[in-house]
């Protein structure tokens, strides 16, 4: 089944 | 010092109501130029951002950079207690830093004041994409009536709360949701004659899987504007935007589900 990604990996600034 | 005039049912109130069950705190940054609100759900699957320039906000006063975490439930409960005719003002002052005051003044000048403790938002680390990013990473956009969008979101969410797909080509836009006992498909064809109401603009076909529950949560907010615009990417979260006032806007991002 598809895996749910979180938004952290896209918009997380270090 | 910050003074934020609010009205029951205005965009700020609508956004707060919409995210009530998703998040405890709204991160609000105010400057002389305007207000920026950011809220993320506890699972980090959806973000809503409200941008309100000072010129669109009658009576807005802010003379310094203020970054605060507002407890959403307290604020919403207070606004719900107020009357539609009340003038509401959210205040953060130098003398009571660490708290916000929400003042309600009736047409007869009777007043009710609520005072809340500010909370730590810790949302500075979320950096949302700018126009340049959207142009480079998003392969397509679709403009459609917000009322229609809300109806679809409700339909998808009612049918299947876990798995939905939006697909777009230069000819059509398709919504799909998987329910326990069946599936639902909704298809919109690009109309040649009238592109002011519904318009597809894609560089290449995009298919994006997501959780319909989150989109449905935000769909009501978008009816504050007549139109919504969906930005679709093969690799990035779904973004939905609507314009508020002259230069204001609401954006929401919904995290994608990725096929194995």
Short mmCIF file of C-alpha atoms in Angstrom, two decimals:
data_model
loop_
_atom_site.label_atom_id
_atom_site.label_comp_id
_atom_site.label_asym_id
_atom_site.label_seq_id
_atom_site.Cartn_x
_atom_site.Cartn_y
_atom_site.Cartn_z
CA UNK A 1 0.00 0.00 0.00
CA UNK A 2 1.19 3.61 -0.56
CA UNK A 3 3.39 5.18 2.07
CA UNK A 4 2.29 8.40 3.72
CA UNK A 5 5.07 11.01 3.68
CA UNK A 6 5.18 13.88 6.17
CA UNK A 7 5.68 17.53 5.24
CA UNK A 8 8.94 17.75 7.20
CA UNK A 9 10.93 16.23 4.37
CA UNK A 10 9.71 18.89 1.90
CA UNK A 11 9.60 22.12 3.88
CA UNK A 12 11.96 21.57 6.77
CA UNK A 13 14.57 24.30 6.90
CA UNK A 14 17.72 23.45 8.79
CA UNK B 1 2.35 46.48 20.14
CA UNK B 2 -0.17 44.60 18.03
CA UNK B 3 -3.88 45.27 17.47
CA UNK B 4 -5.70 42.89 15.21
CA UNK B 5 -9.34 43.72 14.44
CA UNK B 6 -11.42 40.57 13.91
CA UNK B 7 -14.97 39.84 12.89
CA UNK B 8 -16.89 36.66 13.53
CA UNK B 9 -16.77 34.77 10.20
CA UNK B 10 -13.77 36.62 8.73
CA UNK B 11 -10.88 34.68 7.09
CA UNK B 12 -8.81 34.60 10.29
CA UNK B 13 -11.73 33.12 12.25
CA UNK B 14 -12.53 30.66 9.42
CA UNK B 15 -8.96 29.36 9.30
CA UNK B 16 -8.90 28.97 13.08
CA UNK B 17 -12.17 27.00 13.01
CA UNK B 18 -10.90 24.79 10.18
CA UNK B 19 -7.72 23.78 11.97
CA UNK B 20 -9.31 23.38 15.39
CA UNK B 21 -9.20 19.59 15.29
CA UNK B 22 -5.85 19.38 13.51
CA UNK B 23 -3.60 21.54 15.64
CA UNK B 24 -3.36 23.10 19.11
CA UNK B 25 -1.42 26.19 18.15
CA UNK B 26 -1.26 28.73 15.34
CA UNK B 27 2.03 30.45 14.76
CA UNK B 28 1.40 34.10 13.92
CA UNK B 29 4.07 36.52 12.75
CA UNK B 30 3.10 40.19 12.53
CA UNK B 31 5.09 43.09 11.15
CA UNK B 32 4.21 46.59 9.95
CA UNK B 33 3.53 44.99 6.54
CA UNK B 34 0.91 42.49 7.73
CA UNK B 35 0.12 39.15 9.28
CA UNK B 36 1.27 35.65 8.44
CA UNK B 37 -0.38 32.66 10.12
CA UNK B 38 0.97 29.13 9.95
CA UNK B 39 -0.51 26.01 11.48
CA UNK B 40 0.57 22.40 11.09
CA UNK B 41 -1.43 19.35 12.15
CA UNK B 42 0.04 17.13 14.84
CA UNK B 43 1.03 14.40 12.34
CA UNK B 44 2.72 16.95 10.02
CA UNK B 45 0.56 15.91 7.07
CA UNK B 46 -1.09 19.27 6.41
CA UNK B 47 -0.09 22.92 6.69
CA UNK B 48 -2.31 25.96 6.33
CA UNK B 49 -0.87 29.40 5.79
CA UNK B 50 -2.76 32.70 5.79
CA UNK B 51 -1.14 35.85 4.46
CA UNK B 52 -2.90 39.11 5.21
CA UNK B 53 -1.19 42.34 4.12
CA UNK B 54 -1.76 45.34 6.42
CA UNK B 55 -3.56 47.31 3.68
CA UNK B 56 -6.25 44.61 3.49
CA UNK B 57 -6.78 44.59 7.24
CA UNK B 58 -8.83 47.60 8.33
CA UNK B 59 -7.59 48.88 11.69
CA UNK B 60 -4.50 46.64 11.77
CA UNK B 61 -1.76 48.14 13.95
CA UNK B 62 1.66 46.62 14.48
CA UNK B 63 4.79 48.66 15.15
CA UNK B 64 7.36 45.87 15.59
CA UNK B 65 8.14 42.27 14.67
CA UNK B 66 5.92 40.02 16.78
CA UNK B 67 6.06 36.22 16.66
CA UNK B 68 3.47 34.47 18.83
CA UNK B 69 1.86 31.07 19.31
CA UNK B 70 -1.92 31.38 19.72
CA UNK B 71 -3.84 28.57 21.45
CA UNK B 72 -6.42 27.83 18.74
CA UNK B 73 -9.11 26.24 20.92
CA UNK B 74 -9.13 29.11 23.43
CA UNK B 75 -9.40 31.67 20.66
CA UNK B 76 -12.15 29.83 18.79
CA UNK B 77 -14.15 29.24 21.99
CA UNK B 78 -13.95 32.94 22.80
CA UNK B 79 -15.02 34.04 19.32
CA UNK B 80 -17.93 31.57 19.39
CA UNK B 81 -19.11 33.15 22.66
CA UNK B 82 -19.17 36.59 21.08
CA UNK B 83 -22.07 38.17 19.24
CA UNK B 84 -21.99 38.68 15.46
CA UNK B 85 -22.29 42.45 16.02
CA UNK B 86 -19.36 42.67 18.45
CA UNK B 87 -16.18 44.44 17.47
CA UNK B 88 -13.35 42.06 18.33
CA UNK B 89 -9.73 43.12 18.83
CA UNK B 90 -6.80 40.82 19.49
CA UNK B 91 -4.09 42.70 21.38
CA UNK B 92 -0.53 41.94 22.32
CA UNK B 93 0.99 44.78 24.29
CA UNK B 94 4.38 45.52 25.79
CA UNK B 95 3.00 45.60 29.32
CA UNK B 96 1.45 42.14 29.14
CA UNK B 97 3.89 40.27 26.92
CA UNK B 98 3.41 36.53 27.25
CA UNK B 99 -0.36 36.89 27.01
CA UNK B 100 -2.85 38.00 24.40
CA UNK B 101 -6.10 39.81 25.08
CA UNK B 102 -9.22 39.34 23.03
CA UNK B 103 -11.65 42.25 23.58
CA UNK B 104 -15.29 42.18 22.54
CA UNK B 105 -17.19 45.44 22.36
CA UNK B 106 -20.93 45.38 21.68
CA UNK B 107 -22.74 48.16 19.75
CA UNK B 108 -23.88 49.40 23.19
CA UNK B 109 -20.18 49.60 24.23
CA UNK B 110 -20.44 46.71 26.70
CA UNK B 111 -17.14 44.84 26.86
CA UNK B 112 -15.87 41.32 27.49
CA UNK B 113 -12.13 40.65 27.70
CA UNK B 114 -10.45 37.24 27.42
CA UNK B 115 -6.83 36.81 28.32
CA UNK B 116 -4.79 33.80 27.14
CA UNK B 117 -1.27 32.71 27.78
CA UNK B 118 0.77 32.52 24.58
CA UNK B 119 2.22 29.13 23.67
CA UNK B 120 5.46 28.07 22.03
CA UNK B 121 4.79 27.44 18.34
CA UNK B 122 8.20 26.20 17.11
CA UNK B 123 7.08 26.45 13.50
CA UNK B 124 9.84 28.73 12.27
CA UNK B 125 11.57 25.66 10.89
CA UNK B 126 8.88 25.17 8.25
CA UNK B 127 9.85 27.15 5.18
CA UNK B 128 7.08 27.19 2.60
CA UNK B 129 7.79 27.41 -1.13
CA UNK B 130 7.84 30.70 -3.01
CA UNK B 131 6.59 31.44 -6.54
CA UNK B 132 9.90 30.39 -8.12
CA UNK B 133 9.78 27.03 -6.35
CA UNK B 134 6.19 26.45 -7.44
CA UNK B 135 7.06 27.16 -11.07
CA UNK B 136 10.03 24.83 -11.08
CA UNK B 137 8.75 21.89 -8.99
CA UNK B 138 5.07 21.84 -9.88
CA UNK B 139 4.09 20.45 -13.28
CA UNK B 140 0.53 21.71 -13.37
CA UNK B 141 -2.18 23.92 -11.95
CA UNK B 142 -5.97 23.89 -12.11
CA UNK B 143 -8.30 26.77 -11.39
CA UNK B 144 -11.87 25.90 -10.41
CA UNK B 145 -14.85 27.28 -8.46
CA UNK B 146 -14.30 26.87 -4.73
CA UNK B 147 -17.88 25.71 -4.10
CA UNK B 148 -17.37 22.89 -6.62
CA UNK B 149 -14.02 22.03 -5.03
CA UNK B 150 -15.63 21.83 -1.60
CA UNK B 151 -18.36 19.54 -2.90
CA UNK B 152 -15.78 17.16 -4.39
CA UNK B 153 -13.64 17.15 -1.25
CA UNK B 154 -16.69 16.30 0.85
CA UNK B 155 -17.65 13.54 -1.56
CA UNK B 156 -14.12 12.05 -1.62
CA UNK B 157 -13.76 12.23 2.13
CA UNK B 158 -17.16 10.67 2.78
CA UNK B 159 -16.36 7.84 0.42
CA UNK B 160 -12.79 7.07 1.40
CA UNK B 161 -11.07 8.87 4.20
CA UNK B 162 -7.63 7.38 3.64
CA UNK B 163 -6.72 7.19 -0.03
CA UNK B 164 -7.48 9.69 -2.77
CA UNK B 165 -5.84 10.57 -6.07
CA UNK B 166 -5.87 13.71 -8.20
CA UNK B 167 -4.81 13.28 -11.84
CA UNK B 168 -4.48 16.02 -14.38
CA UNK B 169 -3.72 16.08 -18.11
CA UNK B 170 -4.14 19.00 -20.49
CA UNK B 171 -7.63 17.68 -21.29
CA UNK B 172 -9.12 16.73 -17.94
CA UNK B 173 -8.93 16.69 -14.17
CA UNK B 174 -9.86 13.52 -12.27
CA UNK B 175 -10.51 12.96 -8.60
CA UNK B 176 -10.59 9.43 -7.21
CA UNK B 177 -11.17 8.01 -3.74
CA UNK B 178 -11.03 4.43 -2.55
CA UNK B 179 -13.77 3.40 -0.14
CA UNK B 180 -14.20 0.17 1.78
CA UNK B 181 -17.04 -1.04 -0.47
CA UNK B 182 -16.27 0.73 -3.73
CA UNK B 183 -14.57 3.63 -5.45
CA UNK B 184 -15.60 7.10 -6.63
CA UNK B 185 -14.37 8.93 -9.75
CA UNK B 186 -15.08 12.57 -10.58
CA UNK B 187 -13.97 13.92 -13.96
CA UNK B 188 -13.84 17.49 -15.28
CA UNK B 189 -13.20 18.20 -18.95
CA UNK B 190 -11.35 21.33 -19.98
CA UNK B 191 -13.90 23.59 -21.66
CA UNK B 192 -12.65 25.31 -24.79
CA UNK B 193 -15.10 28.21 -24.69
CA UNK B 194 -14.83 29.41 -21.08
CA UNK B 195 -11.54 29.16 -19.22
CA UNK B 196 -12.33 31.87 -16.66
CA UNK B 197 -14.18 29.43 -14.40
CA UNK B 198 -12.26 26.20 -14.97
CA UNK B 199 -8.76 26.17 -16.38
CA UNK B 200 -6.11 23.47 -16.63
CA UNK B 201 -2.53 24.50 -17.16
CA UNK B 202 -0.07 21.55 -17.25
CA UNK B 203 3.42 21.00 -18.61
CA UNK B 204 3.04 17.23 -18.28
CA UNK B 205 0.42 14.88 -16.78
CA UNK B 206 0.54 14.58 -13.00
CA UNK B 207 -0.88 11.94 -10.68
CA UNK B 208 -0.80 12.63 -6.96
CA UNK B 209 -2.05 10.44 -4.07
CA UNK B 210 -3.08 11.95 -0.75
CA UNK B 211 -5.38 11.59 2.25
CA UNK B 212 -8.77 13.18 1.34
CA UNK B 213 -9.57 13.91 5.00
CA UNK B 214 -7.12 16.81 5.14
CA UNK B 215 -8.27 18.38 1.90
CA UNK B 216 -11.86 18.24 3.12
CA UNK B 217 -10.87 20.00 6.33
CA UNK B 218 -9.55 22.99 4.40
CA UNK B 219 -12.12 23.03 1.58
CA UNK B 220 -14.60 25.09 3.61
CA UNK B 221 -12.01 27.81 4.13
CA UNK B 222 -11.55 28.19 0.38
CA UNK B 223 -15.19 29.11 -0.13
CA UNK B 224 -14.21 32.52 1.30
CA UNK B 225 -13.05 33.11 -2.27
CA UNK B 226 -14.94 32.29 -5.46
CA UNK B 227 -12.05 30.36 -7.00
CA UNK B 228 -9.37 27.93 -5.85
CA UNK B 229 -6.17 27.05 -7.61
CA UNK B 230 -4.60 23.62 -7.21
CA UNK B 231 -0.86 23.19 -7.78
CA UNK B 232 0.16 19.65 -8.62
CA UNK B 233 3.56 18.03 -8.51
CA UNK B 234 4.82 14.47 -8.98
CA UNK B 235 7.30 14.90 -6.16
CA UNK B 236 5.92 17.57 -3.81
CA UNK B 237 2.84 18.10 -1.63
CA UNK B 238 -0.45 19.15 -3.16
CA UNK B 239 -0.99 22.87 -2.73
CA UNK B 240 -4.35 24.64 -2.86
CA UNK B 241 -4.56 28.43 -2.87
CA UNK B 242 -7.27 31.06 -2.78
CA UNK B 243 -7.05 34.84 -2.82
CA UNK B 244 -8.46 36.87 0.06
CA UNK B 245 -9.07 40.60 -0.30
CA UNK B 246 -6.75 42.53 -2.61
CA UNK B 247 -3.42 40.86 -1.89
CA UNK B 248 -4.13 38.32 0.83
CA UNK B 249 -4.17 34.57 0.32
CA UNK B 250 -4.76 31.23 2.02
CA UNK B 251 -2.62 28.25 1.08
CA UNK B 252 -2.76 24.69 2.27
CA UNK B 253 -0.33 21.88 1.64
CA UNK B 254 -1.28 18.22 1.94
CA UNK B 255 1.50 15.63 2.18
CA UNK B 256 1.58 13.05 -0.60
CA UNK B 257 1.23 9.30 -0.35
CA UNK B 258 3.91 7.57 -2.37
CA UNK B 259 3.33 4.34 -4.26
CA UNK B 260 5.89 1.62 -3.45
#
